[in-house]
mmCIF file of C-alpha atoms and ligand atoms in Angstrom:
data_model
loop_
_atom_site.group_PDB
_atom_site.id
_atom_site.type_symbol
_atom_site.label_atom_id
_atom_site.label_comp_id
_atom_site.label_asym_id
_atom_site.label_seq_id
_atom_site.Cartn_x
_atom_site.Cartn_y
_atom_site.Cartn_z
ATOM 1 C CA MET Z 2 0.114 -0.058 -0.085
ATOM 2 C CA THR Z 3 1.385 3.467 -0.822
ATOM 3 C CA SER Z 4 1.468 6.806 1.361
ATOM 4 C CA LEU Z 5 -0.644 9.189 -0.447
ATOM 5 C CA SER Z 6 -0.077 12.787 0.830
ATOM 6 C CA PRO Z 7 -1.892 14.448 2.580
ATOM 7 C CA LEU Z 8 -3.050 11.104 4.190
ATOM 8 C CA ARG Z 9 -0.302 9.016 5.837
ATOM 9 C CA VAL Z 10 -0.931 5.297 5.517
ATOM 10 C CA GLU Z 11 0.833 2.786 7.837
ATOM 11 C CA ARG Z 12 0.572 -0.972 8.297
ATOM 12 C CA ASP Z 13 1.033 -2.117 11.820
ATOM 13 C CA ALA Z 14 0.807 -5.898 11.417
ATOM 14 C CA ALA Z 15 -2.879 -6.455 10.444
ATOM 15 C CA VAL Z 16 -3.874 -2.903 11.162
ATOM 16 C CA THR Z 17 -3.883 -0.127 8.597
ATOM 17 C CA ILE Z 18 -3.605 3.292 10.055
ATOM 18 C CA LEU Z 19 -4.988 6.276 7.965
ATOM 19 C CA THR Z 20 -3.779 9.598 9.243
ATOM 20 C CA LEU Z 21 -5.400 12.754 8.112
ATOM 21 C CA ASP Z 22 -2.029 14.938 7.495
ATOM 22 C CA ARG Z 23 -2.855 18.635 7.328
ATOM 23 C CA PRO Z 24 -2.074 19.573 10.754
ATOM 24 C CA ASP Z 25 -1.848 23.507 9.856
ATOM 25 C CA VAL Z 26 -5.562 23.721 9.047
ATOM 26 C CA LEU Z 27 -6.555 21.041 11.762
ATOM 27 C CA ASN Z 28 -6.566 18.312 9.004
ATOM 28 C CA ALA Z 29 -9.569 20.158 7.265
ATOM 29 C CA PHE Z 30 -10.517 18.097 4.017
ATOM 30 C CA ASN Z 31 -9.444 19.559 0.986
ATOM 31 C CA GLU Z 32 -9.780 18.091 -2.311
ATOM 32 C CA SER Z 33 -6.687 16.056 -2.315
ATOM 33 C CA LEU Z 34 -7.384 14.798 1.227
ATOM 34 C CA THR Z 35 -10.657 13.407 0.490
ATOM 35 C CA GLU Z 36 -9.429 11.753 -2.747
ATOM 36 C CA ALA Z 37 -6.652 10.060 -0.816
ATOM 37 C CA LEU Z 38 -8.957 8.921 1.850
ATOM 38 C CA ASN Z 39 -11.507 7.218 -0.738
ATOM 39 C CA ALA Z 40 -8.450 5.734 -2.294
ATOM 40 C CA ALA Z 41 -7.038 4.457 0.771
ATOM 41 C CA LEU Z 42 -10.285 3.122 2.159
ATOM 42 C CA ALA Z 43 -10.810 1.268 -0.954
ATOM 43 C CA ASP Z 44 -7.473 -0.167 -0.683
ATOM 44 C CA CYS Z 45 -8.112 -1.210 2.936
ATOM 45 C CA ALA Z 46 -11.561 -2.984 1.677
ATOM 46 C CA SER Z 47 -9.666 -5.053 -0.863
ATOM 47 C CA ASP Z 48 -6.394 -5.756 1.135
ATOM 48 C CA ALA Z 49 -6.923 -9.290 2.979
ATOM 49 C CA LYS Z 50 -3.847 -8.447 4.988
ATOM 50 C CA THR Z 51 -5.628 -5.700 6.516
ATOM 51 C CA ARG Z 52 -8.285 -6.870 9.393
ATOM 52 C CA ALA Z 53 -8.993 -3.515 11.013
ATOM 53 C CA VAL Z 54 -8.618 0.045 10.074
ATOM 54 C CA VAL Z 55 -7.797 3.073 12.259
ATOM 55 C CA ILE Z 56 -8.821 6.811 11.082
ATOM 56 C CA THR Z 57 -6.962 9.457 13.231
ATOM 57 C CA GLY Z 58 -5.319 12.998 12.808
ATOM 58 C CA SER Z 59 -1.838 14.389 12.997
ATOM 59 C CA GLY Z 60 -1.235 17.246 15.305
ATOM 60 C CA ARG Z 61 -3.840 18.612 17.813
ATOM 61 C CA ALA Z 62 -6.990 17.844 15.690
ATOM 62 C CA PHE Z 63 -8.756 14.842 14.425
ATOM 63 C CA SER Z 64 -10.416 16.990 11.419
ATOM 64 C CA ALA Z 65 -12.307 20.432 11.396
ATOM 65 C CA GLY Z 66 -14.193 19.383 8.470
ATOM 66 C CA GLN Z 67 -14.461 20.833 5.039
ATOM 67 C CA ASP Z 68 -11.759 23.176 4.047
ATOM 68 C CA LEU Z 69 -13.341 26.580 4.448
ATOM 69 C CA ASP Z 70 -10.704 28.592 2.619
ATOM 70 C CA ASP Z 71 -11.662 26.675 -0.456
ATOM 71 C CA ARG Z 72 -15.065 27.556 0.022
ATOM 72 C CA LEU Z 73 -14.243 31.136 0.597
ATOM 73 C CA SER Z 74 -12.416 31.552 -2.580
ATOM 74 C CA THR Z 75 -15.393 30.422 -4.505
ATOM 75 C CA ILE Z 76 -17.621 32.617 -2.333
ATOM 76 C CA GLU Z 77 -15.555 35.891 -3.177
ATOM 77 C CA LYS Z 78 -15.457 34.768 -6.688
ATOM 78 C CA GLY Z 79 -19.255 34.765 -6.845
ATOM 79 C CA GLY Z 80 -18.980 31.332 -8.166
ATOM 80 C CA ASP Z 81 -21.869 28.817 -8.062
ATOM 81 C CA LEU Z 82 -21.649 26.457 -5.034
ATOM 82 C CA HIS Z 83 -23.266 23.125 -5.366
ATOM 83 C CA LEU Z 84 -22.440 21.460 -1.953
ATOM 84 C CA GLY Z 85 -24.698 18.579 -2.628
ATOM 85 C CA ASP Z 86 -22.703 17.273 -5.390
ATOM 86 C CA GLU Z 87 -19.744 17.805 -3.363
ATOM 87 C CA LEU Z 88 -20.984 15.430 -0.874
ATOM 88 C CA ARG Z 89 -22.040 12.915 -3.391
ATOM 89 C CA ARG Z 90 -18.588 13.081 -5.179
ATOM 90 C CA ARG Z 91 -16.242 13.266 -1.944
ATOM 91 C CA TYR Z 92 -17.917 12.722 1.316
ATOM 92 C CA HIS Z 93 -20.461 9.989 0.549
ATOM 93 C CA PRO Z 94 -18.190 7.587 -0.895
ATOM 94 C CA ALA Z 95 -16.012 7.735 2.243
ATOM 95 C CA ILE Z 96 -18.782 7.345 4.679
ATOM 96 C CA ALA Z 97 -20.451 4.576 2.609
ATOM 97 C CA ALA Z 98 -16.961 2.646 2.291
ATOM 98 C CA ILE Z 99 -16.582 2.686 6.039
ATOM 99 C CA ARG Z 100 -20.022 1.350 6.768
ATOM 100 C CA ALA Z 101 -19.684 -1.289 4.018
ATOM 101 C CA MET Z 102 -15.951 -2.288 5.101
ATOM 102 C CA ARG Z 103 -15.978 -5.821 6.263
ATOM 103 C CA LYS Z 104 -13.725 -5.228 9.124
ATOM 104 C CA PRO Z 105 -13.797 -3.039 12.092
ATOM 105 C CA VAL Z 106 -13.105 0.897 11.307
ATOM 106 C CA ILE Z 107 -11.950 2.709 14.328
ATOM 107 C CA ALA Z 108 -12.013 6.474 14.702
ATOM 108 C CA ALA Z 109 -8.982 7.555 17.221
ATOM 109 C CA VAL Z 110 -10.269 10.910 17.748
ATOM 110 C CA ASN Z 111 -6.846 12.509 19.034
ATOM 111 C CA GLY Z 112 -8.233 16.146 19.042
ATOM 112 C CA VAL Z 113 -11.062 18.090 17.858
ATOM 113 C CA ALA Z 114 -13.613 16.504 15.477
ATOM 114 C CA ALA Z 115 -15.966 19.194 13.911
ATOM 115 C CA GLY Z 116 -18.279 19.237 10.881
ATOM 116 C CA ALA Z 117 -17.512 16.739 8.445
ATOM 117 C CA GLY Z 118 -14.582 15.612 10.727
ATOM 118 C CA LEU Z 119 -17.279 14.632 13.412
ATOM 119 C CA GLY Z 120 -19.292 12.980 10.503
ATOM 120 C CA LEU Z 121 -16.377 10.958 9.604
ATOM 121 C CA ALA Z 122 -15.834 9.950 13.300
ATOM 122 C CA ILE Z 123 -19.537 8.891 13.858
ATOM 123 C CA ALA Z 124 -19.640 6.735 10.688
ATOM 124 C CA CYS Z 125 -16.720 4.593 11.985
ATOM 125 C CA ASP Z 126 -17.754 1.547 13.964
ATOM 126 C CA VAL Z 127 -16.090 2.802 17.138
ATOM 127 C CA ARG Z 128 -14.727 6.135 18.802
ATOM 128 C CA LEU Z 129 -11.853 6.065 21.123
ATOM 129 C CA ALA Z 130 -11.182 9.682 22.285
ATOM 130 C CA ALA Z 131 -7.855 11.280 23.841
ATOM 131 C CA GLY Z 132 -8.516 13.160 27.063
ATOM 132 C CA SER Z 133 -8.493 16.496 25.323
ATOM 133 C CA ALA Z 134 -10.682 15.443 22.374
ATOM 134 C CA THR Z 135 -13.706 17.604 21.725
ATOM 135 C CA PHE Z 136 -16.670 16.759 19.462
ATOM 136 C CA ARG Z 137 -18.376 19.866 17.773
ATOM 137 C CA ALA Z 138 -21.573 19.582 15.533
ATOM 138 C CA ALA Z 139 -20.154 22.891 13.889
ATOM 139 C CA TRP Z 140 -22.337 23.092 10.941
ATOM 140 C CA GLY Z 141 -24.736 25.585 12.045
ATOM 141 C CA ARG Z 142 -22.020 28.061 12.957
ATOM 142 C CA VAL Z 143 -21.457 28.483 9.319
ATOM 143 C CA GLY Z 144 -25.055 28.192 8.142
ATOM 144 C CA LEU Z 145 -25.143 24.638 6.873
ATOM 145 C CA VAL Z 146 -26.679 21.309 7.929
ATOM 146 C CA PRO Z 147 -25.062 18.349 9.355
ATOM 147 C CA ASP Z 148 -23.583 16.029 6.656
ATOM 148 C CA ALA Z 149 -21.215 13.251 5.970
ATOM 149 C CA GLY Z 150 -24.236 11.111 7.353
ATOM 150 C CA SER Z 151 -24.379 12.698 10.643
ATOM 151 C CA ALA Z 152 -28.001 13.392 10.837
ATOM 152 C CA PHE Z 153 -28.431 9.910 10.287
ATOM 153 C CA PHE Z 154 -25.897 8.762 13.010
ATOM 154 C CA LEU Z 155 -25.890 11.276 15.632
ATOM 155 C CA PRO Z 156 -29.354 10.635 16.923
ATOM 156 C CA ARG Z 157 -28.755 6.989 16.863
ATOM 157 C CA LEU Z 158 -25.568 7.285 19.243
ATOM 158 C CA VAL Z 159 -26.840 9.977 21.609
ATOM 159 C CA GLY Z 160 -30.586 10.243 21.215
ATOM 160 C CA TRP Z 161 -32.900 12.731 19.536
ATOM 161 C CA GLY Z 162 -32.733 15.653 22.070
ATOM 162 C CA ARG Z 163 -28.758 15.521 22.512
ATOM 163 C CA ALA Z 164 -28.161 15.487 19.016
ATOM 164 C CA PHE Z 165 -30.386 18.297 18.323
ATOM 165 C CA ASP Z 166 -28.706 20.270 21.309
ATOM 166 C CA MET Z 167 -25.407 19.555 19.830
ATOM 167 C CA VAL Z 168 -26.312 20.495 16.300
ATOM 168 C CA LEU Z 169 -28.308 23.774 17.189
ATOM 169 C CA THR Z 170 -25.607 25.036 19.611
ATOM 170 C CA GLY Z 171 -22.531 23.868 17.994
ATOM 171 C CA GLU Z 172 -20.982 23.642 21.608
ATOM 172 C CA PRO Z 173 -17.982 21.178 22.233
ATOM 173 C CA VAL Z 174 -18.615 18.150 23.915
ATOM 174 C CA SER Z 175 -15.636 16.837 25.871
ATOM 175 C CA ALA Z 176 -14.188 13.397 25.759
ATOM 176 C CA ASP Z 177 -15.654 12.412 29.074
ATOM 177 C CA GLU Z 178 -18.822 13.747 28.269
ATOM 178 C CA ALA Z 179 -19.006 11.896 24.913
ATOM 179 C CA VAL Z 180 -18.233 8.544 26.508
ATOM 180 C CA ARG Z 181 -21.118 9.361 29.114
ATOM 181 C CA ILE Z 182 -23.696 10.060 26.127
ATOM 182 C CA GLY Z 183 -22.459 7.179 23.939
ATOM 183 C CA LEU Z 184 -20.681 9.319 21.324
ATOM 184 C CA ALA Z 185 -17.077 7.641 22.277
ATOM 185 C CA SER Z 186 -16.531 4.107 23.813
ATOM 186 C CA ARG Z 187 -13.396 4.731 25.520
ATOM 187 C CA VAL Z 188 -11.391 7.841 26.675
ATOM 188 C CA TRP Z 189 -7.587 7.832 27.594
ATOM 189 C CA PRO Z 190 -5.194 10.337 28.733
ATOM 190 C CA ASP Z 191 -3.363 12.083 26.066
ATOM 191 C CA ALA Z 192 -0.029 10.694 27.120
ATOM 192 C CA ASP Z 193 -1.089 7.036 26.461
ATOM 193 C CA PHE Z 194 -3.680 7.500 23.919
ATOM 194 C CA GLU Z 195 -1.823 6.458 20.812
ATOM 195 C CA SER Z 196 -0.406 3.151 22.587
ATOM 196 C CA ARG Z 197 -3.951 2.346 23.993
ATOM 197 C CA TRP Z 198 -5.617 2.791 20.306
ATOM 198 C CA ARG Z 199 -2.912 0.712 18.799
ATOM 199 C CA ALA Z 200 -3.401 -2.066 21.497
ATOM 200 C CA TYR Z 201 -7.071 -1.836 20.943
ATOM 201 C CA ALA Z 202 -6.968 -2.124 17.103
ATOM 202 C CA SER Z 203 -4.606 -4.881 17.293
ATOM 203 C CA VAL Z 204 -6.837 -6.951 19.566
ATOM 204 C CA LEU Z 205 -9.815 -6.288 17.015
ATOM 205 C CA ALA Z 206 -7.488 -7.243 14.199
ATOM 206 C CA ASN Z 207 -6.831 -10.514 15.696
ATOM 207 C CA GLY Z 208 -10.329 -11.214 16.261
ATOM 208 C CA ALA Z 209 -12.741 -13.532 14.316
ATOM 209 C CA THR Z 210 -12.827 -11.205 11.299
ATOM 210 C CA GLU Z 211 -15.165 -12.905 9.176
ATOM 211 C CA ALA Z 212 -17.424 -13.158 12.153
ATOM 212 C CA PHE Z 213 -16.901 -9.392 12.970
ATOM 213 C CA ALA Z 214 -18.044 -8.816 9.209
ATOM 214 C CA LEU Z 215 -21.298 -10.702 9.667
ATOM 215 C CA THR Z 216 -21.957 -8.860 12.895
ATOM 216 C CA LYS Z 217 -21.307 -5.472 11.225
ATOM 217 C CA GLU Z 218 -23.828 -6.523 8.496
ATOM 218 C CA GLY Z 219 -26.413 -7.461 11.066
ATOM 219 C CA LEU Z 220 -25.967 -4.108 13.027
ATOM 220 C CA ASN Z 221 -25.804 -2.170 9.704
ATOM 221 C CA LEU Z 222 -29.317 -3.784 8.995
ATOM 222 C CA ALA Z 223 -30.671 -3.241 12.385
ATOM 223 C CA MET Z 224 -29.427 0.461 12.651
ATOM 224 C CA ALA Z 225 -28.566 1.733 9.124
ATOM 225 C CA ARG Z 226 -31.415 0.524 7.123
ATOM 226 C CA GLY Z 227 -32.487 3.597 4.846
ATOM 227 C CA PHE Z 228 -28.740 4.982 5.047
ATOM 228 C CA SER Z 229 -28.071 5.179 1.354
ATOM 229 C CA GLU Z 230 -31.516 6.994 0.712
ATOM 230 C CA PHE Z 231 -30.798 9.411 3.572
ATOM 231 C CA LEU Z 232 -27.459 10.324 1.935
ATOM 232 C CA GLU Z 233 -29.415 11.616 -1.230
ATOM 233 C CA THR Z 234 -31.796 13.824 1.169
ATOM 234 C CA GLU Z 235 -28.717 14.912 2.890
ATOM 235 C CA ALA Z 236 -27.026 16.346 -0.489
ATOM 236 C CA GLU Z 237 -30.356 18.069 -1.409
ATOM 237 C CA LEU Z 238 -30.688 19.816 1.982
ATOM 238 C CA GLN Z 239 -26.901 20.822 2.008
ATOM 239 C CA ASP Z 240 -27.195 22.159 -1.590
ATOM 240 C CA ARG Z 241 -30.057 24.364 -0.458
ATOM 241 C CA ALA Z 242 -28.042 25.415 2.779
ATOM 242 C CA GLY Z 243 -25.026 26.207 0.444
ATOM 243 C CA ARG Z 244 -26.889 28.769 -1.318
ATOM 244 C CA THR Z 245 -28.151 30.859 1.410
ATOM 245 C CA GLY Z 246 -26.628 34.105 2.416
ATOM 246 C CA ASP Z 247 -25.969 32.919 5.849
ATOM 247 C CA TYR Z 248 -23.574 30.253 4.573
ATOM 248 C CA ALA Z 249 -21.565 32.977 2.807
ATOM 249 C CA ARG Z 250 -21.734 35.292 5.849
ATOM 250 C CA GLY Z 251 -20.876 32.154 8.182
ATOM 251 C CA VAL Z 252 -17.516 31.352 6.017
ATOM 252 C CA ARG Z 253 -16.531 35.061 5.533
ATOM 253 C CA ALA Z 254 -16.961 35.211 9.560
ATOM 254 C CA PHE Z 255 -14.722 32.126 10.162
ATOM 255 C CA ALA Z 256 -11.974 33.443 7.990
ATOM 256 C CA ALA Z 257 -11.933 36.910 9.690
ATOM 257 C CA LYS Z 258 -12.139 35.088 12.903
ATOM 258 C CA ARG Z 259 -15.260 37.018 14.176
ATOM 259 C CA LYS Z 260 -18.795 35.845 15.086
ATOM 260 C CA PRO Z 261 -21.136 35.763 12.441
ATOM 261 C CA GLN Z 262 -24.034 38.063 12.095
ATOM 262 C CA PHE Z 263 -26.771 35.831 10.550
ATOM 263 C CA GLU Z 264 -29.814 37.230 9.023
ATOM 264 C CA GLY Z 265 -31.683 33.957 8.823
ATOM 265 C CA ARG Z 266 -31.831 33.363 5.110
HETATM 266 O O1 LIG G 325 -18.118 20.418 0.419
HETATM 267 C C1 LIG G 325 -18.569 21.229 1.412
HETATM 268 O O2 LIG G 325 -18.280 22.265 1.614
HETATM 269 C C2 LIG G 325 -19.808 20.591 2.372
HETATM 270 C C3 LIG G 325 -19.216 20.124 3.457
HETATM 271 C C4 LIG G 325 -19.404 20.739 4.528
HETATM 272 C C5 LIG G 325 -19.164 20.048 5.966
HETATM 273 C C6 LIG G 325 -18.305 20.855 6.733
HETATM 274 O O3 LIG G 325 -17.350 20.253 7.303
HETATM 275 S S1 LIG G 325 -18.201 22.452 6.990
HETATM 276 C C7 LIG G 325 -17.113 23.287 7.963
HETATM 277 C C8 LIG G 325 -17.391 22.721 9.303
HETATM 278 N N1 LIG G 325 -16.268 23.115 10.345
HETATM 279 C C9 LIG G 325 -16.077 24.141 10.683
HETATM 280 O O4 LIG G 325 -16.922 25.042 10.727
HETATM 281 C C10 LIG G 325 -15.237 23.991 11.992
HETATM 282 C C11 LIG G 325 -14.156 25.390 11.654
HETATM 283 N N2 LIG G 325 -13.233 25.553 12.627
HETATM 284 C C12 LIG G 325 -13.278 25.767 13.818
HETATM 285 O O5 LIG G 325 -14.371 26.174 14.188
HETATM 286 C C13 LIG G 325 -12.399 25.963 14.816
HETATM 287 O O6 LIG G 325 -10.958 25.835 14.108
HETATM 288 C C14 LIG G 325 -12.042 24.792 15.737
HETATM 289 C C15 LIG G 325 -13.052 24.921 16.934
HETATM 290 C C16 LIG G 325 -12.284 23.380 15.154
HETATM 291 C C17 LIG G 325 -10.777 24.868 16.592
HETATM 292 O O7 LIG G 325 -10.744 26.018 16.898
HETATM 293 P P1 LIG G 325 -9.202 26.601 17.525
HETATM 294 O O8 LIG G 325 -9.295 27.981 18.130
HETATM 295 O O9 LIG G 325 -8.527 25.495 18.429
HETATM 296 O O10 LIG G 325 -8.181 26.550 16.308
HETATM 297 P P2 LIG G 325 -8.155 27.640 15.064
HETATM 298 O O11 LIG G 325 -7.252 28.774 15.420
HETATM 299 O O12 LIG G 325 -9.664 28.201 14.876
HETATM 300 O O13 LIG G 325 -7.578 26.891 13.928
HETATM 301 C C18 LIG G 325 -6.278 26.603 13.704
HETATM 302 C C19 LIG G 325 -5.975 26.969 12.265
HETATM 303 O O14 LIG G 325 -6.685 25.999 11.353
HETATM 304 C C20 LIG G 325 -6.444 28.466 11.829
HETATM 305 O O15 LIG G 325 -5.556 28.560 10.634
HETATM 306 P P3 LIG G 325 -4.446 29.806 11.123
HETATM 307 O O16 LIG G 325 -5.226 31.045 11.665
HETATM 308 O O17 LIG G 325 -3.462 29.294 12.144
HETATM 309 O O18 LIG G 325 -3.673 30.150 9.858
HETATM 310 C C21 LIG G 325 -7.781 28.135 11.262
HETATM 311 O O19 LIG G 325 -8.218 29.009 10.171
HETATM 312 C C22 LIG G 325 -7.379 26.701 10.600
HETATM 313 N N3 LIG G 325 -8.783 25.985 10.199
HETATM 314 C C23 LIG G 325 -9.400 25.489 11.240
HETATM 315 N N4 LIG G 325 -10.503 24.761 10.887
HETATM 316 C C24 LIG G 325 -10.397 25.012 9.372
HETATM 317 C C25 LIG G 325 -9.332 25.848 9.217
HETATM 318 N N5 LIG G 325 -8.868 26.052 7.927
HETATM 319 C C26 LIG G 325 -9.992 25.808 7.013
HETATM 320 N N6 LIG G 325 -10.929 25.111 7.119
HETATM 321 C C27 LIG G 325 -11.632 24.721 8.437
HETATM 322 N N7 LIG G 325 -12.645 24.129 8.511
#
C-alpha cells in the first residue's frame, strides 16, 4: 500500500492506520485529502492483510471538517456552489465505504472533530477519544446542515434530544462527556492515547474477522437501514443551505475570526 499525501498510510501488522495529515489547518478536508481518503479506504477494503482500520489525525486535531478557505475563494469569486454534489462526489463515498467495510473501522479521535470531521468519526464502528478531544457539531456556525451522514448517525448514538442540542448550539462536547452519552466508547489520557488505541486495534485485528464482518452486516441492517436513501436527502438539504446568504456570512466570519451575524436566510 502506498502513502498518499496529505494522508499517511501505515501498516502495523494487520492494522492499517490512516492519518489525516494537514495539521496546520486542523486536518480540514480539501480536494486531495478526500480523494486520498477514498482511495485508501478502497485499498483497505480489498487488502486481505488488513483486518482492522484506524482513522486518526496528526497534530492537535482529528479534523475540522471541510476546508473553508476553499469555499471562501468560491464565494468571493461569486462562483456557483453545489454542496450537494460535493457531498455525493467526495464525502458520501468515504462514509459508505466505512459502513460497507467488512472489518472494524476505528476512529482514534486525538483532538477536535468538527463538521464533516465529526461526521467521519461517527460513521466509524467505534470512537476512542484522547482526554483532550472535543466533538463539535459545528455546521450551524457556518449556516449549514449536518452532513457526512451525521444527521443519520448522531441521533442513533446520543438520542434525538442531545443530537438536536449539539447541532443547534455547536457547543463542544468533551471526551468524558462523549463517553457518558455514548458518542465515544473509551477515553484515555493524551499521553497514553496512541499506545492504547494501537493495542485496542490490534485486539480487533486479531479477532474473528469474518464473524466481525457478519456482525457489522447485522448491526448495519438493524440500525442503518435507509442510510443510502438518507444520503441523497442530505445532499439536497446541504445544496439548499449552501445557497443561503447565511452560509456566505458564516464562511466569511470564520475566515475573519469573528462571530457571524446571521440574517436567517
Ligand atoms: O463540501 C462542502 O463544503 C460541504 C461540506 C461541509 C461540511 C463541513 O465540514 S463545513 C465546515 C465545518 N467546520 C467548521 O465550521 C469548523 C471550523 N473550525 C473551527 O471552528 C475551529 O478551527 C475549531 C473549533 C475546530 C478549533 O478552534 P481553535 O481555536 O482550536 O483553532 P483555530 O485557530 O480556529 O484553527 C487553527 C488553524 O486551522 C487556523 O488557521 P491559522 O489562523 O492558524 O492560519 C484556522 O483558520 C484553520 N482551520 C480550522 N478549521 C478550518 C481551518 N481552515 C480551513 N478550514 C477549516 N474547516
